[in-house]
Short mmCIF file of N, CA and C in Angstrom, two decimals:
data_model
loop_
_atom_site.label_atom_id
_atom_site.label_comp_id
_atom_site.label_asym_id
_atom_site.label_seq_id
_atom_site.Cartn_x
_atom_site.Cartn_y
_atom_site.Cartn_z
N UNK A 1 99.49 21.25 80.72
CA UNK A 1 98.28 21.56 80.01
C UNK A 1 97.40 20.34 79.85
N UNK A 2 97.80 19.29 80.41
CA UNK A 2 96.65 18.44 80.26
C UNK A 2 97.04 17.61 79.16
N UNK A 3 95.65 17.04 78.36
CA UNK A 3 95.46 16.08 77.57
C UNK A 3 94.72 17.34 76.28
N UNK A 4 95.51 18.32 76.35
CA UNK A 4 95.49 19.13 75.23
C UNK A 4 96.43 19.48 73.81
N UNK A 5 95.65 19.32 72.65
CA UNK A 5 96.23 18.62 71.50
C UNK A 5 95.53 19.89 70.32
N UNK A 6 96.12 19.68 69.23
CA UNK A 6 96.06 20.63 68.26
C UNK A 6 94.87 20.10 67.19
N UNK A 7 94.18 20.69 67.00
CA UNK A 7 93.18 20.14 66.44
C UNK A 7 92.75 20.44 65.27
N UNK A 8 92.43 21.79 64.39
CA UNK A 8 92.24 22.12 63.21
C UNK A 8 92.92 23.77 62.99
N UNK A 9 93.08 23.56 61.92
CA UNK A 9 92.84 24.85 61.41
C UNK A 9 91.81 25.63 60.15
N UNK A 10 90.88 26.45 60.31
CA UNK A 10 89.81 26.45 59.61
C UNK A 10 90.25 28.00 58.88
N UNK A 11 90.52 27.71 57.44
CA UNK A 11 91.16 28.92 56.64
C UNK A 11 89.19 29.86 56.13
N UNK A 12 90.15 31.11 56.70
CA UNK A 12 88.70 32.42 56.20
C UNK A 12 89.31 33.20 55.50
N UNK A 13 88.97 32.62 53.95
CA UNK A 13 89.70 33.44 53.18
C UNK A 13 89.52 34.98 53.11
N UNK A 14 88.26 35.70 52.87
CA UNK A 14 87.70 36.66 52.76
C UNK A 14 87.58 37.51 54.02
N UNK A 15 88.12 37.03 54.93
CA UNK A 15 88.12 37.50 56.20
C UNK A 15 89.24 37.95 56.84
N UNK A 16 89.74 39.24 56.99
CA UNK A 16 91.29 39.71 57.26
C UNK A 16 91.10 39.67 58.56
N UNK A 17 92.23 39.85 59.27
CA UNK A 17 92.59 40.30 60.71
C UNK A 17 91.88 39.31 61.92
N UNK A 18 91.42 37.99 61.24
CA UNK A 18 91.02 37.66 62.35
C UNK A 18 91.97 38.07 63.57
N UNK A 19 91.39 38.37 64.72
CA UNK A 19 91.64 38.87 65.78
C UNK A 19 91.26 38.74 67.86
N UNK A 20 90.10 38.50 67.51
CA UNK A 20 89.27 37.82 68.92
C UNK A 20 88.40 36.94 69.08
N UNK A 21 88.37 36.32 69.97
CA UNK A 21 87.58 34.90 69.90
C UNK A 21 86.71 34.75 70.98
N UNK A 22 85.52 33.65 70.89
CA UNK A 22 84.43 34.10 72.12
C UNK A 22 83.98 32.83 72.06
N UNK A 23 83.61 32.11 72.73
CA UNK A 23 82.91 30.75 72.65
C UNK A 23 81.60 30.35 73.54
N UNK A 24 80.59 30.22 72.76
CA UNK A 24 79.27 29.98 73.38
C UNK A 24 79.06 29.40 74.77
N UNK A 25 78.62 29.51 75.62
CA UNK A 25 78.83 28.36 76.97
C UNK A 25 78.62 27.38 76.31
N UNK A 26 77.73 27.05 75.74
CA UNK A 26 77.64 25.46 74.85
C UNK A 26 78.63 24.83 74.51
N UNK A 27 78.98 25.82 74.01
CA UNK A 27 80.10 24.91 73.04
C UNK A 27 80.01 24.67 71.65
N UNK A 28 79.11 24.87 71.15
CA UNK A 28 78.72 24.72 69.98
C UNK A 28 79.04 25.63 69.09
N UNK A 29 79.53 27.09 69.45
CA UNK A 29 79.77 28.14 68.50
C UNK A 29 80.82 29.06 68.89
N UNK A 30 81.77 29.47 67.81
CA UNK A 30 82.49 30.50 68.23
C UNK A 30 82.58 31.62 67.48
N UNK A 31 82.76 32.80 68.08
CA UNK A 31 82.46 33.77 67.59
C UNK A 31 83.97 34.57 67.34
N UNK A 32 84.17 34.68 65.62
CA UNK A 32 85.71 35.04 65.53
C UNK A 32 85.78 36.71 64.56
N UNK A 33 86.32 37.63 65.90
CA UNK A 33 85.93 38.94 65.02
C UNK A 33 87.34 39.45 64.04
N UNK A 34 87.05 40.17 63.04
CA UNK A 34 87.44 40.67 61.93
C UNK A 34 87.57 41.78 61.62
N UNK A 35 88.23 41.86 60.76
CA UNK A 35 88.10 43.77 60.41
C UNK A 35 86.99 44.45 60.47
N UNK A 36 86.42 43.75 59.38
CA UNK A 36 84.78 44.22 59.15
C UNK A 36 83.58 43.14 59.81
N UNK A 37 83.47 42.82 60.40
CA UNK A 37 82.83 42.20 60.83
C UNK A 37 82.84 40.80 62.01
N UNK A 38 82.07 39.97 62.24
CA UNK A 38 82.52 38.58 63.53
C UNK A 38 81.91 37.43 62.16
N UNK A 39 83.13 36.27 62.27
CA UNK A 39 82.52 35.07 61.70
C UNK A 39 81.93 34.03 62.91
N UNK A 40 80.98 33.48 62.17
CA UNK A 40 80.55 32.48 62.98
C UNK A 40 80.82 31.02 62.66
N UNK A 41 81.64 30.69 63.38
CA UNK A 41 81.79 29.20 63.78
C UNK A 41 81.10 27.76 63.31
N UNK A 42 80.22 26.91 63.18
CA UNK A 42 79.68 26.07 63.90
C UNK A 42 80.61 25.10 64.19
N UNK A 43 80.23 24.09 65.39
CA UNK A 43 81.37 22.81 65.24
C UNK A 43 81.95 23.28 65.71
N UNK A 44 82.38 24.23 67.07
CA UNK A 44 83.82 24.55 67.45
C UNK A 44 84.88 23.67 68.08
N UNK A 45 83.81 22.25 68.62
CA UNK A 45 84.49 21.61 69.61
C UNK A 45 84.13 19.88 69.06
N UNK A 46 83.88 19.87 67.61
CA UNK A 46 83.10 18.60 67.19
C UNK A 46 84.24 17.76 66.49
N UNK A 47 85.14 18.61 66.44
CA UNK A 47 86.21 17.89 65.66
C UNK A 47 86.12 18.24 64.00
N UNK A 48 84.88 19.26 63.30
CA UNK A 48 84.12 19.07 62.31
C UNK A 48 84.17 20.68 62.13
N UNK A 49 84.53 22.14 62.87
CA UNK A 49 84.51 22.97 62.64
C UNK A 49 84.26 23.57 61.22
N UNK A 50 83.13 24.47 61.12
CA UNK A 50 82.89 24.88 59.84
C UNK A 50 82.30 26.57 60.22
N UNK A 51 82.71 27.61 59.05
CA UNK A 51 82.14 28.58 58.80
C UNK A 51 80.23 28.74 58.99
N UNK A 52 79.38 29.00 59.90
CA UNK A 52 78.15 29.10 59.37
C UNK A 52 77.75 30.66 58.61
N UNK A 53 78.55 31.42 59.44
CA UNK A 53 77.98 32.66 58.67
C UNK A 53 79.06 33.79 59.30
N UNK A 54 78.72 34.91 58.19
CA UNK A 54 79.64 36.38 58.53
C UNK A 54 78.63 37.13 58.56
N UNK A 55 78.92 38.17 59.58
CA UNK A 55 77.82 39.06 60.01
C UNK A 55 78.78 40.52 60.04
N UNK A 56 78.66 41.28 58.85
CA UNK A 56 79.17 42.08 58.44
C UNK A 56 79.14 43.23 59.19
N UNK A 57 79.55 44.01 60.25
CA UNK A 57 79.32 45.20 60.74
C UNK A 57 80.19 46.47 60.58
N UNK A 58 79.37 47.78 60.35
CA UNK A 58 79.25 48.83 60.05
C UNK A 58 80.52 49.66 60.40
N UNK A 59 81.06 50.12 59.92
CA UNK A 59 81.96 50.85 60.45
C UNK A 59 83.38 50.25 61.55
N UNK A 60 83.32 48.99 61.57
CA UNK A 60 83.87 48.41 63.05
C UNK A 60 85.23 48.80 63.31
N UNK A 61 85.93 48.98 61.98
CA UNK A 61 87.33 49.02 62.19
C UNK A 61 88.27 48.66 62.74
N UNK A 62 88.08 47.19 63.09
CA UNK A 62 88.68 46.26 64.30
C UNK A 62 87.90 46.24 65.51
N UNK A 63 87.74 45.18 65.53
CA UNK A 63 86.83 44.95 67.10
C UNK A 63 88.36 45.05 68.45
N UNK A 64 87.93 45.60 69.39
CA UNK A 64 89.10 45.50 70.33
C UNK A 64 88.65 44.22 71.87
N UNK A 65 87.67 43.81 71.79
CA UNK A 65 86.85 43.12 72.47
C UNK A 65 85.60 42.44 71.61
N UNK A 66 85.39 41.13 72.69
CA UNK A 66 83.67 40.38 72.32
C UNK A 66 83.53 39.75 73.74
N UNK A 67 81.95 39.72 73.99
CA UNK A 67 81.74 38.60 74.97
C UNK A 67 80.63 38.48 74.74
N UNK A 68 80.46 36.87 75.23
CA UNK A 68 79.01 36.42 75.01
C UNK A 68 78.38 36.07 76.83
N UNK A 69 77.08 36.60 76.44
CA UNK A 69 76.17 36.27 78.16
C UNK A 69 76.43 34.70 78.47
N UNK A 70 76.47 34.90 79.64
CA UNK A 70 76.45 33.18 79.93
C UNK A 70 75.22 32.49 80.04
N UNK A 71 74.27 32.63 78.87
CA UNK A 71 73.01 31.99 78.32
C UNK A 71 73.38 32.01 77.20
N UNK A 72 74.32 32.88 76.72
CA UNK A 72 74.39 31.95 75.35
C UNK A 72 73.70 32.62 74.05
N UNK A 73 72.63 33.89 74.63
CA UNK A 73 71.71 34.48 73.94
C UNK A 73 72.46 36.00 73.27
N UNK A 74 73.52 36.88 73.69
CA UNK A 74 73.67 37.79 72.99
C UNK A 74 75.28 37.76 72.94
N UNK A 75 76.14 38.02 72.02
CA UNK A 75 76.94 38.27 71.84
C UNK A 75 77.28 40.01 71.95
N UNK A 76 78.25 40.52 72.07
CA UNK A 76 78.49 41.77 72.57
C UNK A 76 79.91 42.29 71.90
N UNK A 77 80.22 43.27 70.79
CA UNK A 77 81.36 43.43 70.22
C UNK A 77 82.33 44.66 70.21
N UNK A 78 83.14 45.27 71.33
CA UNK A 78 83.43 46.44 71.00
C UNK A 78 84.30 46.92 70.18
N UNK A 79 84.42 48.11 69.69
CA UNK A 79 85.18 48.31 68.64
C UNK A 79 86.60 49.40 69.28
N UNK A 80 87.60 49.71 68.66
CA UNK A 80 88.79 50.20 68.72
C UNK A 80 89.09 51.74 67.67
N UNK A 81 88.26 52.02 66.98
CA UNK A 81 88.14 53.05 66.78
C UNK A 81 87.91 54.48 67.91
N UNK A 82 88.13 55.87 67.68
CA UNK A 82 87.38 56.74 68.12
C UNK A 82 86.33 57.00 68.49
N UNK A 83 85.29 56.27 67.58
CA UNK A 83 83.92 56.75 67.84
C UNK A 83 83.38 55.40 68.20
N UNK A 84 83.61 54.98 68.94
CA UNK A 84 83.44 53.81 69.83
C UNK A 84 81.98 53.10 69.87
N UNK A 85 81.68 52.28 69.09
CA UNK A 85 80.64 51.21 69.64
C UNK A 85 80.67 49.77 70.16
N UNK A 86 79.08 49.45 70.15
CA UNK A 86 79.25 48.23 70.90
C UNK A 86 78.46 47.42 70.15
N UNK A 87 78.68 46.54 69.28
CA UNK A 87 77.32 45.48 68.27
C UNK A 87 76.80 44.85 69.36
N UNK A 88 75.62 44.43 68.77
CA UNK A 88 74.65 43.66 69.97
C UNK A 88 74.66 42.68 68.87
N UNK A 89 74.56 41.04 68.94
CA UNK A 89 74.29 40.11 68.18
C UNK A 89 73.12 39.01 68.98
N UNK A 90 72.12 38.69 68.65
CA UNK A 90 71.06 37.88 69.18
C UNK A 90 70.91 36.57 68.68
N UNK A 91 70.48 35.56 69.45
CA UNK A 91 70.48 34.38 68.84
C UNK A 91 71.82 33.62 68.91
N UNK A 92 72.55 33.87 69.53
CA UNK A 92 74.21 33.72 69.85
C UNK A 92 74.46 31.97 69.75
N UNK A 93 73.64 31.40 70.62
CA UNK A 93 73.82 29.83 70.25
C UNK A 93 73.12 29.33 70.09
N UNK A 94 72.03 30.06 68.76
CA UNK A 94 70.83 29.27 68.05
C UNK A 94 71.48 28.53 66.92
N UNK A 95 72.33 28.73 66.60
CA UNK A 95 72.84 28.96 65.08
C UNK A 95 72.28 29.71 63.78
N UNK A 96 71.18 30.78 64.40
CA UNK A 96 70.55 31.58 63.62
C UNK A 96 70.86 33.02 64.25
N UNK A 97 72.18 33.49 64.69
CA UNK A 97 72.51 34.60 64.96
C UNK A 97 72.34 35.97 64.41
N UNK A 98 72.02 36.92 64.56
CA UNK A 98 71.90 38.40 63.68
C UNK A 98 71.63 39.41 64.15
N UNK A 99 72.16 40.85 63.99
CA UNK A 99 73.01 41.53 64.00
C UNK A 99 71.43 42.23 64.95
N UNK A 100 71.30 42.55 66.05
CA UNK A 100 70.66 42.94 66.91
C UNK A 100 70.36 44.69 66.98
N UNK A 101 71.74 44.93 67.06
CA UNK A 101 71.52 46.69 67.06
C UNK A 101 73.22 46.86 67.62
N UNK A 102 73.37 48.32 67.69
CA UNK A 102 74.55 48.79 68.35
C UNK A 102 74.17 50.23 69.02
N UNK A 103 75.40 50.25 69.79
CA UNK A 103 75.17 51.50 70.71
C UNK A 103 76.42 51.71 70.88
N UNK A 104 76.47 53.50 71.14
CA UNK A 104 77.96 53.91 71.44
C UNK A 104 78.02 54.52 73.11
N UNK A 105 79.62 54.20 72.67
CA UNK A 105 79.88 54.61 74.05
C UNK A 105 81.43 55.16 73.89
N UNK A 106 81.44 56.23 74.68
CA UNK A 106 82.77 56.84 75.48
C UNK A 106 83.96 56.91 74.49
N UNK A 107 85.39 56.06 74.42
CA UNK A 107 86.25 56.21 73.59
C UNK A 107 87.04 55.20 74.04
N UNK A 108 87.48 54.42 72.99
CA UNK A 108 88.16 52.82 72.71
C UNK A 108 87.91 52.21 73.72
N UNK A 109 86.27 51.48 73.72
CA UNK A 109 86.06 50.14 74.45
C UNK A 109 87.26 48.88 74.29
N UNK A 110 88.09 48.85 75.01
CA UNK A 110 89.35 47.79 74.84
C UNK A 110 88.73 46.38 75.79
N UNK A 111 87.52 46.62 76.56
CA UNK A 111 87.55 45.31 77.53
C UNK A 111 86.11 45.16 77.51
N UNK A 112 85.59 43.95 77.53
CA UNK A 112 84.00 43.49 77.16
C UNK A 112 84.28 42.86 78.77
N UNK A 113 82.98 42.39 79.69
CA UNK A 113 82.89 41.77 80.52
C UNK A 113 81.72 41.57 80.99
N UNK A 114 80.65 40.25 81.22
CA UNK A 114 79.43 40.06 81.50
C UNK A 114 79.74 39.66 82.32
N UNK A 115 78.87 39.69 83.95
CA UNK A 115 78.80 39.09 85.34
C UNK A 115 78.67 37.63 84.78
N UNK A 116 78.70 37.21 85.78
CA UNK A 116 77.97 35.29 85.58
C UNK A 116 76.42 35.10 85.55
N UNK A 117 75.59 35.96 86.19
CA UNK A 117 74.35 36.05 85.98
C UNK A 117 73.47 36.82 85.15
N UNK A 118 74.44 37.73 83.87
CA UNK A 118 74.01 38.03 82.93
C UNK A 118 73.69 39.29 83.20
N UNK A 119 73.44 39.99 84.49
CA UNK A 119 73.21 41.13 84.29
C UNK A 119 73.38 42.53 83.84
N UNK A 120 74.99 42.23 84.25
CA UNK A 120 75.76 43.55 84.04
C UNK A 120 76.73 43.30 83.11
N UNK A 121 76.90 44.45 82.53
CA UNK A 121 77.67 44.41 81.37
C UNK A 121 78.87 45.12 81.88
N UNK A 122 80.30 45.38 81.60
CA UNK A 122 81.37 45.99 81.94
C UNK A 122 82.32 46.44 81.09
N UNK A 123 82.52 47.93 80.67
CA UNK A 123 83.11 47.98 79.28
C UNK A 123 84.43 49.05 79.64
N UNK A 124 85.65 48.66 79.35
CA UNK A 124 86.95 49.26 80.12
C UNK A 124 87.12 49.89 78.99
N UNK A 125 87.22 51.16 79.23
CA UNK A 125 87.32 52.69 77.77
C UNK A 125 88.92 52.99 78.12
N UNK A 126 89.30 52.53 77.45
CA UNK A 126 91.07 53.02 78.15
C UNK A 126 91.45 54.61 76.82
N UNK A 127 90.26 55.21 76.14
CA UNK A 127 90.79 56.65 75.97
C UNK A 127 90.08 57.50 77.30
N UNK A 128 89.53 57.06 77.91
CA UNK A 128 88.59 57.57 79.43
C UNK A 128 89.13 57.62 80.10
N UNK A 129 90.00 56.55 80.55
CA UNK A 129 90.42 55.87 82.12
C UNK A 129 88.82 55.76 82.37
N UNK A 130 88.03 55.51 82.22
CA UNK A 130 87.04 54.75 83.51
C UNK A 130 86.51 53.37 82.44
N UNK A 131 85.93 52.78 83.58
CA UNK A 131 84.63 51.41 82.97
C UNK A 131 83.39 52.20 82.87
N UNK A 132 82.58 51.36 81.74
CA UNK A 132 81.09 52.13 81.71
C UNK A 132 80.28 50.47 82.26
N UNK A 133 79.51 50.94 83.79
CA UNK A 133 78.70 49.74 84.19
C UNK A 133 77.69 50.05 83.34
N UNK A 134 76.92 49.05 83.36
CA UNK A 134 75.86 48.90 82.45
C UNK A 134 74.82 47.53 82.94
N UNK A 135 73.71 48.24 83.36
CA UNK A 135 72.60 47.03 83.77
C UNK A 135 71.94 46.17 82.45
N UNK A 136 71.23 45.23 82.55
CA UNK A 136 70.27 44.46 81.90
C UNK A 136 71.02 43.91 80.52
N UNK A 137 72.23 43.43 80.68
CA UNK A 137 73.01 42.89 79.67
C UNK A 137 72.42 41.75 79.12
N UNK A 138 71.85 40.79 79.92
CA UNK A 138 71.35 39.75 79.59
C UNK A 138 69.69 39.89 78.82
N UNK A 139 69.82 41.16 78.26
CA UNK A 139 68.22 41.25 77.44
C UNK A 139 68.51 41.73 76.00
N UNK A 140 70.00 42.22 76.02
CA UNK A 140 70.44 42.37 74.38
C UNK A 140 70.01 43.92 74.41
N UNK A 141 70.04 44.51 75.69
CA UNK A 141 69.24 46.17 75.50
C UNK A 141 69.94 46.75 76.56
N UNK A 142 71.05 46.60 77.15
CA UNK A 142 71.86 47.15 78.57
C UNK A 142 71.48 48.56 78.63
N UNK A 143 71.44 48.92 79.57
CA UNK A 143 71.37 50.60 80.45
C UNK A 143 72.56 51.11 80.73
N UNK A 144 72.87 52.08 80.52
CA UNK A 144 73.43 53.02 81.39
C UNK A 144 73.36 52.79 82.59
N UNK A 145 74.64 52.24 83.54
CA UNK A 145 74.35 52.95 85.16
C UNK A 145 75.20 53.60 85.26
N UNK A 146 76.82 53.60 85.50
CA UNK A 146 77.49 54.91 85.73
C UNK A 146 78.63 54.70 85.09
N UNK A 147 79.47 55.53 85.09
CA UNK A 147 80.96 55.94 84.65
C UNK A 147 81.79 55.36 86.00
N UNK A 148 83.27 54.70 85.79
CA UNK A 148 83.84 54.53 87.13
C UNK A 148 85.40 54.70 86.85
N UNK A 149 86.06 55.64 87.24
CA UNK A 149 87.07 56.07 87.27
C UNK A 149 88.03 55.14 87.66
N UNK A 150 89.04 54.58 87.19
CA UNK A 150 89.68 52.83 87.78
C UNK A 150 90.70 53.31 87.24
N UNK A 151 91.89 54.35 86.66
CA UNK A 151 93.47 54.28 86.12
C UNK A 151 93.16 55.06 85.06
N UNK A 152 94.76 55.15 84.45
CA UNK A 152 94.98 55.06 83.36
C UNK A 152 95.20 54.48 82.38
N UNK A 153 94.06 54.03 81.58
CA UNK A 153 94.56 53.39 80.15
C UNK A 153 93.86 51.94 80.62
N UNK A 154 92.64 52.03 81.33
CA UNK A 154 92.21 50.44 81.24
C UNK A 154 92.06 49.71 80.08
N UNK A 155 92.31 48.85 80.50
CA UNK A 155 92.43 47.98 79.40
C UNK A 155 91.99 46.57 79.40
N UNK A 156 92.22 45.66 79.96
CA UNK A 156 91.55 44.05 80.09
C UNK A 156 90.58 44.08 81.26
N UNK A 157 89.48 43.42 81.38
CA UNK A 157 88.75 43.58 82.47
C UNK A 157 88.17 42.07 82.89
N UNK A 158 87.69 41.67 83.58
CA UNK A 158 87.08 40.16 83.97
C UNK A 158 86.22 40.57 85.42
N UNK A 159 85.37 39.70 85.88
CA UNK A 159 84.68 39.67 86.58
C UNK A 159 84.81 38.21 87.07
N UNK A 160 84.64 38.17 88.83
CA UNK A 160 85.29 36.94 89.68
C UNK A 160 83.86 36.07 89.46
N UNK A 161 83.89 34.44 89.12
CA UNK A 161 82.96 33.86 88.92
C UNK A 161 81.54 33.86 89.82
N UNK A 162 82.05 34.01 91.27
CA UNK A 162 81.18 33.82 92.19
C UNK A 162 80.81 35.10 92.77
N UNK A 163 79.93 35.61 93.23
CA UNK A 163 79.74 36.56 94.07
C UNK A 163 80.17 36.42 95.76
N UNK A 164 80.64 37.16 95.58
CA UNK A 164 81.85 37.60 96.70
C UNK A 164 81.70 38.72 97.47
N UNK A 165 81.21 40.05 96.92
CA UNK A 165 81.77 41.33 97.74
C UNK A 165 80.84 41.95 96.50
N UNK A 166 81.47 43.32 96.97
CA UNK A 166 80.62 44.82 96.28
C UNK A 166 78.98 44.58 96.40
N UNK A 167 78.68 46.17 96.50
CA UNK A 167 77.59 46.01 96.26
C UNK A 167 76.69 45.65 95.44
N UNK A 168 77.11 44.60 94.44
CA UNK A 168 75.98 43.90 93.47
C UNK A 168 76.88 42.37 93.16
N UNK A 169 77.84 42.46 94.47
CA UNK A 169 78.17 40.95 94.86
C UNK A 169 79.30 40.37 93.76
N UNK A 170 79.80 40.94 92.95
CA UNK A 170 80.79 40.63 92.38
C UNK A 170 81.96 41.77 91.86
N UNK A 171 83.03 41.14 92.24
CA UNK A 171 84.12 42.09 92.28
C UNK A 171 84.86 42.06 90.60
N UNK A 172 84.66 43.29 90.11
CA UNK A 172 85.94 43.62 88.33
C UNK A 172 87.11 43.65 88.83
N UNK A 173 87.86 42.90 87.83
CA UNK A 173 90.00 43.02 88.24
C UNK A 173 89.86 43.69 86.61
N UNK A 174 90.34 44.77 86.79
CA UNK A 174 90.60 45.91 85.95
C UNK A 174 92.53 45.88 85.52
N UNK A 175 93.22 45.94 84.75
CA UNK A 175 94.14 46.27 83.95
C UNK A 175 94.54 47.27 83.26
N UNK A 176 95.22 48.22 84.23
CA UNK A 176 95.77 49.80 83.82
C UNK A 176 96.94 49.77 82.80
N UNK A 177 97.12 50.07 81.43
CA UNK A 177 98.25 49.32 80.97
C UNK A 177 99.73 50.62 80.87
N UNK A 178 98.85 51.87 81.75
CA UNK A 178 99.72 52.69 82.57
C UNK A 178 100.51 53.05 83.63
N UNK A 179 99.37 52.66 84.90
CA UNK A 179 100.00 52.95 85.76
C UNK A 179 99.84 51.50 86.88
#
């Protein structure tokens, strides 16, 4: 592992279940989700880590996923409930982050995934079996493009750094935790 060493631990009292973690391309912020809501970070990598803010969201009932665009500008939170949404958070590595909007989708978003160029969004519904693609991720307002049938029970999802293949040049490694 390198010249890798243990560095802090930053106690959130009021904050149960921390659970998933997301880190700005900067570096400057991390985004740590919660029962009810994502704390925000500052200092993640300063040696100086501190709480800047909690951004309380609605209904979340455990986030099962987060990802942030690789600009740095929206954070993205899905939840693990039934009635499945997705928080939109703006301002992601201003240090003036807030709570953008949400949108639902399908049933237990378990996998968040942004291309490298921000466009597409990728959300693995493992009560579906499919991914929901989704254009214009990088504007904090994604589209609908289609439903994609990939297993049973997806579950972790990632996207290959470089464009490579498929028709929009980058290939999803999808995680069936069925079959």
């Amino acid at each position: 592992l390198g010249n890798m060493i243990f560095s802090t631990t930053l106690q959130m009292d009021d904050q149960i279940f921390a659970d998933r973690i997301a880190i700005t391309p900067d570096g400057n912020f991390a985004y740590v989700t919660t029962r009810n809501g994502v704390t925000v970070i500052q200092g993640a990598f300063s040696g100086t880590p501190s709480i800047l803010m909690h951004i309380p969201l609605s209904s979340l009932n455990g986030a099962s996923s987060i990802t942030i665009t690789p600009d740095g500008k929206y954070c993205y939170i899905g939840t693990q409930s039934p009635e499945t949404k997705i928080f939109v958070i703006k301002n992601a590595s201003s240090g003036a982050p807030s709570l953008l909007g949400e949108f639902s989708i399908s049933t237990f978003s378990f996998g968040l995934a942004v291309t490298p160029n921000g466009e597409f969004l990728y959300i693995s519904n493992t009560g579906s079996n499919f991914i929901t693609i989704m254009s214009n991720a990088s504007s904090g307002n994604p589209v609908f493009l289609e439903n994609l049938t990939v297993g049973i029970r997806p579950e972790g999802i990632a996207i290959n750094p470089a464009a490579t293949g498929g028709s929009i040049g980058y290939y999803a490694w999808v995680c069936n935790s069925t079959d």
